[in-house]
PDB file of C-alpha atoms in Angstrom:
ATOM      1  CA  UNK A   1      -5.334 -15.107 -36.260  1.00  0.00           C
ATOM      2  CA  UNK A   2      -7.456 -17.131 -33.848  1.00  0.00           C
ATOM      3  CA  UNK A   3      -5.154 -16.262 -30.925  1.00  0.00           C
ATOM      4  CA  UNK A   4      -5.492 -12.553 -31.641  1.00  0.00           C
ATOM      5  CA  UNK A   5      -9.272 -12.923 -31.938  1.00  0.00           C
ATOM      6  CA  UNK A   6      -9.284 -14.705 -28.562  1.00  0.00           C
ATOM      7  CA  UNK A   7      -7.261 -11.849 -27.061  1.00  0.00           C
ATOM      8  CA  UNK A   8      -9.509  -9.006 -28.290  1.00  0.00           C
ATOM      9  CA  UNK A   9     -11.778  -9.013 -25.206  1.00  0.00           C
ATOM     10  CA  UNK A  10      -8.713  -9.073 -22.924  1.00  0.00           C
ATOM     11  CA  UNK A  11      -7.061  -6.264 -24.892  1.00  0.00           C
ATOM     12  CA  UNK A  12     -10.264  -4.187 -24.744  1.00  0.00           C
ATOM     13  CA  UNK A  13     -10.671  -4.778 -21.001  1.00  0.00           C
ATOM     14  CA  UNK A  14      -7.004  -3.952 -20.418  1.00  0.00           C
ATOM     15  CA  UNK A  15      -7.366  -0.685 -22.311  1.00  0.00           C
ATOM     16  CA  UNK A  16     -10.499   0.159 -20.306  1.00  0.00           C
ATOM     17  CA  UNK A  17      -8.821  -0.629 -16.970  1.00  0.00           C
ATOM     18  CA  UNK A  18      -5.799   1.511 -17.847  1.00  0.00           C
ATOM     19  CA  UNK A  19      -8.089   4.405 -18.827  1.00  0.00           C
ATOM     20  CA  UNK A  20     -10.054   3.987 -15.571  1.00  0.00           C
ATOM     21  CA  UNK A  21      -6.799   4.058 -13.586  1.00  0.00           C
ATOM     22  CA  UNK A  22      -5.639   7.202 -15.417  1.00  0.00           C
ATOM     23  CA  UNK A  23      -8.988   8.988 -14.993  1.00  0.00           C
ATOM     24  CA  UNK A  24      -9.109   8.266 -11.249  1.00  0.00           C
ATOM     25  CA  UNK A  25      -5.528   9.511 -10.824  1.00  0.00           C
ATOM     26  CA  UNK A  26      -6.313  12.692 -12.753  1.00  0.00           C
ATOM     27  CA  UNK A  27      -9.403  13.214 -10.589  1.00  0.00           C
ATOM     28  CA  UNK A  28      -7.281  12.656  -7.477  1.00  0.00           C
ATOM     29  CA  UNK A  29      -4.753  15.216  -8.769  1.00  0.00           C
ATOM     30  CA  UNK A  30      -7.551  17.730  -9.360  1.00  0.00           C
ATOM     31  CA  UNK A  31      -9.764  17.215  -6.323  1.00  0.00           C
ATOM     32  CA  UNK A  32      -7.697  15.595  -3.563  1.00  0.00           C
ATOM     33  CA  UNK A  33      -4.213  17.132  -3.743  1.00  0.00           C
ATOM     34  CA  UNK A  34      -3.700  19.364  -0.712  1.00  0.00           C
ATOM     35  CA  UNK A  35      -7.200  18.709   0.639  1.00  0.00           C
ATOM     36  CA  UNK A  36      -6.547  16.293   3.520  1.00  0.00           C
ATOM     37  CA  UNK A  37      -8.576  13.117   3.832  1.00  0.00           C
ATOM     38  CA  UNK A  38     -12.160  12.365   2.850  1.00  0.00           C
ATOM     39  CA  UNK A  39     -13.838   9.605   4.856  1.00  0.00           C
ATOM     40  CA  UNK A  40     -16.299   7.774   2.608  1.00  0.00           C
ATOM     41  CA  UNK A  41     -17.231   4.769   4.733  1.00  0.00           C
ATOM     42  CA  UNK A  42     -16.486   5.982   8.232  1.00  0.00           C
ATOM     43  CA  UNK A  43     -12.870   5.233   8.983  1.00  0.00           C
ATOM     44  CA  UNK A  44     -12.885   2.095   6.794  1.00  0.00           C
ATOM     45  CA  UNK A  45     -12.451   3.698   3.335  1.00  0.00           C
ATOM     46  CA  UNK A  46     -10.611   6.995   3.031  1.00  0.00           C
ATOM     47  CA  UNK A  47      -9.567   9.086   0.047  1.00  0.00           C
ATOM     48  CA  UNK A  48      -6.160  10.523   0.832  1.00  0.00           C
ATOM     49  CA  UNK A  49      -3.841  11.978  -1.802  1.00  0.00           C
ATOM     50  CA  UNK A  50      -0.215  10.900  -1.928  1.00  0.00           C
ATOM     51  CA  UNK A  51       2.527  10.564  -4.481  1.00  0.00           C
ATOM     52  CA  UNK A  52       5.444   8.222  -4.118  1.00  0.00           C
ATOM     53  CA  UNK A  53       8.502   7.374  -6.123  1.00  0.00           C
ATOM     54  CA  UNK A  54       8.646   3.803  -4.874  1.00  0.00           C
ATOM     55  CA  UNK A  55       6.347   0.823  -4.870  1.00  0.00           C
ATOM     56  CA  UNK A  56       4.041  -0.677  -2.227  1.00  0.00           C
ATOM     57  CA  UNK A  57       4.495   1.186   1.078  1.00  0.00           C
ATOM     58  CA  UNK A  58       7.056   3.436  -0.679  1.00  0.00           C
ATOM     59  CA  UNK A  59       9.601   0.610  -0.977  1.00  0.00           C
ATOM     60  CA  UNK A  60      12.413   1.797  -3.215  1.00  0.00           C
ATOM     61  CA  UNK A  61      11.563   5.452  -2.697  1.00  0.00           C
ATOM     62  CA  UNK A  62      15.163   6.235  -1.730  1.00  0.00           C
ATOM     63  CA  UNK A  63      16.845   4.256  -4.561  1.00  0.00           C
ATOM     64  CA  UNK A  64      19.476   5.916  -6.699  1.00  0.00           C
ATOM     65  CA  UNK A  65      18.207   7.004 -10.122  1.00  0.00           C
ATOM     66  CA  UNK A  66      19.922   4.177 -12.090  1.00  0.00           C
ATOM     67  CA  UNK A  67      18.501   1.503  -9.769  1.00  0.00           C
ATOM     68  CA  UNK A  68      15.092   3.191  -9.796  1.00  0.00           C
ATOM     69  CA  UNK A  69      15.028   3.145 -13.612  1.00  0.00           C
ATOM     70  CA  UNK A  70      15.999  -0.535 -13.594  1.00  0.00           C
ATOM     71  CA  UNK A  71      13.472  -1.686 -10.964  1.00  0.00           C
ATOM     72  CA  UNK A  72      10.560   0.636 -11.701  1.00  0.00           C
ATOM     73  CA  UNK A  73      10.760   1.077 -15.479  1.00  0.00           C
ATOM     74  CA  UNK A  74      12.907  -1.527 -17.242  1.00  0.00           C
ATOM     75  CA  UNK A  75      11.973  -4.674 -15.269  1.00  0.00           C
ATOM     76  CA  UNK A  76       8.201  -3.982 -15.322  1.00  0.00           C
ATOM     77  CA  UNK A  77       8.310  -3.268 -19.065  1.00  0.00           C
ATOM     78  CA  UNK A  78      10.264  -6.488 -19.675  1.00  0.00           C
ATOM     79  CA  UNK A  79       7.841  -8.471 -17.500  1.00  0.00           C
ATOM     80  CA  UNK A  80       4.829  -7.228 -19.472  1.00  0.00           C
ATOM     81  CA  UNK A  81       6.535  -7.815 -22.828  1.00  0.00           C
ATOM     82  CA  UNK A  82       7.774 -11.317 -21.932  1.00  0.00           C
ATOM     83  CA  UNK A  83       4.426 -12.405 -20.492  1.00  0.00           C
ATOM     84  CA  UNK A  84       2.603 -10.882 -23.477  1.00  0.00           C
ATOM     85  CA  UNK A  85       4.772 -12.875 -25.885  1.00  0.00           C
ATOM     86  CA  UNK A  86       4.136 -15.999 -23.794  1.00  0.00           C
ATOM     87  CA  UNK A  87       0.363 -15.509 -23.859  1.00  0.00           C
ATOM     88  CA  UNK A  88       0.145 -14.477 -27.519  1.00  0.00           C
ATOM     89  CA  UNK A  89       2.610 -16.978 -28.985  1.00  0.00           C
ATOM     90  CA  UNK A  90       2.174 -20.186 -26.990  1.00  0.00           C
ATOM     91  CA  UNK A  91      -0.569 -22.712 -26.581  1.00  0.00           C
ATOM     92  CA  UNK A  92      -1.203 -21.192 -23.154  1.00  0.00           C
ATOM     93  CA  UNK A  93      -3.665 -18.704 -24.668  1.00  0.00           C
ATOM     94  CA  UNK A  94      -6.392 -19.866 -22.277  1.00  0.00           C
ATOM     95  CA  UNK A  95      -8.929 -17.709 -20.454  1.00  0.00           C
ATOM     96  CA  UNK A  96      -6.827 -18.200 -17.291  1.00  0.00           C
ATOM     97  CA  UNK A  97      -3.723 -16.683 -18.890  1.00  0.00           C
ATOM     98  CA  UNK A  98      -5.730 -13.978 -20.664  1.00  0.00           C
ATOM     99  CA  UNK A  99      -7.186 -12.926 -17.292  1.00  0.00           C
ATOM    100  CA  UNK A 100      -3.728 -12.884 -15.700  1.00  0.00           C
ATOM    101  CA  UNK A 101      -2.368 -10.927 -18.675  1.00  0.00           C
ATOM    102  CA  UNK A 102      -5.195  -8.383 -18.384  1.00  0.00           C
ATOM    103  CA  UNK A 103      -4.571  -7.715 -14.691  1.00  0.00           C
ATOM    104  CA  UNK A 104      -0.764  -7.720 -14.982  1.00  0.00           C
ATOM    105  CA  UNK A 105      -0.731  -5.417 -17.991  1.00  0.00           C
ATOM    106  CA  UNK A 106      -3.388  -3.054 -16.608  1.00  0.00           C
ATOM    107  CA  UNK A 107      -1.647  -2.711 -13.253  1.00  0.00           C
ATOM    108  CA  UNK A 108       1.875  -2.451 -14.608  1.00  0.00           C
ATOM    109  CA  UNK A 109       1.069  -0.036 -17.433  1.00  0.00           C
ATOM    110  CA  UNK A 110      -1.123   2.114 -15.176  1.00  0.00           C
ATOM    111  CA  UNK A 111       1.766   2.745 -12.796  1.00  0.00           C
ATOM    112  CA  UNK A 112       4.400   2.792 -15.564  1.00  0.00           C
ATOM    113  CA  UNK A 113       2.619   5.742 -17.175  1.00  0.00           C
ATOM    114  CA  UNK A 114       2.925   7.683 -13.898  1.00  0.00           C
ATOM    115  CA  UNK A 115       6.552   6.731 -13.374  1.00  0.00           C
ATOM    116  CA  UNK A 116       7.580   7.440 -16.960  1.00  0.00           C
ATOM    117  CA  UNK A 117       5.874  10.828 -17.287  1.00  0.00           C
ATOM    118  CA  UNK A 118       5.981  12.115 -13.693  1.00  0.00           C
ATOM    119  CA  UNK A 119       8.705  10.116 -11.918  1.00  0.00           C
ATOM    120  CA  UNK A 120       6.225   9.091  -9.232  1.00  0.00           C
ATOM    121  CA  UNK A 121       2.883   7.350  -8.803  1.00  0.00           C
ATOM    122  CA  UNK A 122      -0.330   8.987  -7.624  1.00  0.00           C
ATOM    123  CA  UNK A 123      -2.099   7.075  -4.845  1.00  0.00           C
ATOM    124  CA  UNK A 124      -5.372   8.108  -3.267  1.00  0.00           C
ATOM    125  CA  UNK A 125      -7.192   5.270  -1.465  1.00  0.00           C
ATOM    126  CA  UNK A 126      -6.725   3.829   2.011  1.00  0.00           C
ATOM    127  CA  UNK A 127      -8.663   1.103   3.795  1.00  0.00           C
ATOM    128  CA  UNK A 128      -8.604  -0.393   7.243  1.00  0.00           C
ATOM    129  CA  UNK A 129      -9.931  -0.598  10.744  1.00  0.00           C
ATOM    130  CA  UNK A 130      -9.033   2.065  13.268  1.00  0.00           C
ATOM    131  CA  UNK A 131      -5.588   3.581  13.062  1.00  0.00           C
ATOM    132  CA  UNK A 132      -3.424   0.474  13.386  1.00  0.00           C
ATOM    133  CA  UNK A 133      -4.847  -2.034  10.892  1.00  0.00           C
ATOM    134  CA  UNK A 134      -4.683  -0.127   7.598  1.00  0.00           C
ATOM    135  CA  UNK A 135      -3.425  -0.600   4.077  1.00  0.00           C
ATOM    136  CA  UNK A 136      -0.905   1.709   2.544  1.00  0.00           C
ATOM    137  CA  UNK A 137      -2.265   4.390   0.242  1.00  0.00           C
ATOM    138  CA  UNK A 138      -2.933   2.839  -3.164  1.00  0.00           C
ATOM    139  CA  UNK A 139      -4.512   3.342  -6.591  1.00  0.00           C
ATOM    140  CA  UNK A 140      -6.530   1.236  -9.037  1.00  0.00           C
ATOM    141  CA  UNK A 141      -3.435  -0.122 -10.800  1.00  0.00           C
ATOM    142  CA  UNK A 142      -2.355  -1.500  -7.415  1.00  0.00           C
ATOM    143  CA  UNK A 143      -5.805  -3.053  -6.966  1.00  0.00           C
ATOM    144  CA  UNK A 144      -5.427  -4.860 -10.299  1.00  0.00           C
ATOM    145  CA  UNK A 145      -2.110  -6.355  -9.144  1.00  0.00           C
ATOM    146  CA  UNK A 146      -3.555  -7.397  -5.761  1.00  0.00           C
ATOM    147  CA  UNK A 147      -6.503  -9.096  -7.494  1.00  0.00           C
ATOM    148  CA  UNK A 148      -3.985 -10.846  -9.754  1.00  0.00           C
ATOM    149  CA  UNK A 149      -2.012 -12.166  -6.768  1.00  0.00           C
ATOM    150  CA  UNK A 150      -5.176 -13.381  -4.984  1.00  0.00           C
ATOM    151  CA  UNK A 151      -6.395 -15.031  -8.182  1.00  0.00           C
ATOM    152  CA  UNK A 152      -3.109 -16.892  -8.682  1.00  0.00           C
ATOM    153  CA  UNK A 153      -2.916 -17.974  -5.019  1.00  0.00           C
ATOM    154  CA  UNK A 154      -6.518 -19.229  -4.986  1.00  0.00           C
ATOM    155  CA  UNK A 155      -6.006 -21.042  -8.286  1.00  0.00           C
ATOM    156  CA  UNK A 156      -2.823 -22.714  -7.012  1.00  0.00           C
ATOM    157  CA  UNK A 157      -4.541 -23.782  -3.786  1.00  0.00           C
ATOM    158  CA  UNK A 158      -7.399 -25.281  -5.812  1.00  0.00           C
ATOM    159  CA  UNK A 159      -4.911 -27.118  -8.042  1.00  0.00           C
ATOM    160  CA  UNK A 160      -3.044 -28.510  -5.016  1.00  0.00           C
ATOM    161  CA  UNK A 161      -6.331 -29.687  -3.524  1.00  0.00           C
ATOM    162  CA  UNK A 162      -7.245 -31.416  -6.802  1.00  0.00           C
ATOM    163  CA  UNK A 163      -3.852 -33.135  -6.849  1.00  0.00           C
ATOM    164  CA  UNK A 164      -4.178 -34.285  -3.245  1.00  0.00           C
ATOM    165  CA  UNK A 165      -7.735 -35.530  -3.895  1.00  0.00           C
ATOM    166  CA  UNK A 166      -6.435 -37.671  -6.780  1.00  0.00           C
ATOM    167  CA  UNK A 167      -3.875 -39.386  -4.531  1.00  0.00           C
TER     168      UNK A 167
END
């Protein structure tokens, strides 16, 4: 019972992040589709509507349907379920793992909803400098995953530094 109580804030935040992702995608569908680009911070931050069947930078967009289902539906669902069981059932129910779980679940479920119901993901944000140094077009679920990756990398670098300082 204590583990579930510890997870309630993470579950609530995850639900909120998924709702925020869905709302922004619905707004993009309503107000950006077919409208071209909207420059919010000069050329640095642009709202630009796109839908893609693949992942980051449309990777996997041309996959056959069986492979697409495997890589974009089954594997992400399994990853969320397996990591959820790990976090809920093991002694690793720390704030670190709850934070990772929140970002992983929010990002994965946000894009899984699009893929499951529409067969593609709605993206609508682009950032960069000029025309050559730019991100792909992305959504909030993607942002959650990027934050997750940065968080894990920074944490691992800090842990390696601690280990080297002890030697």
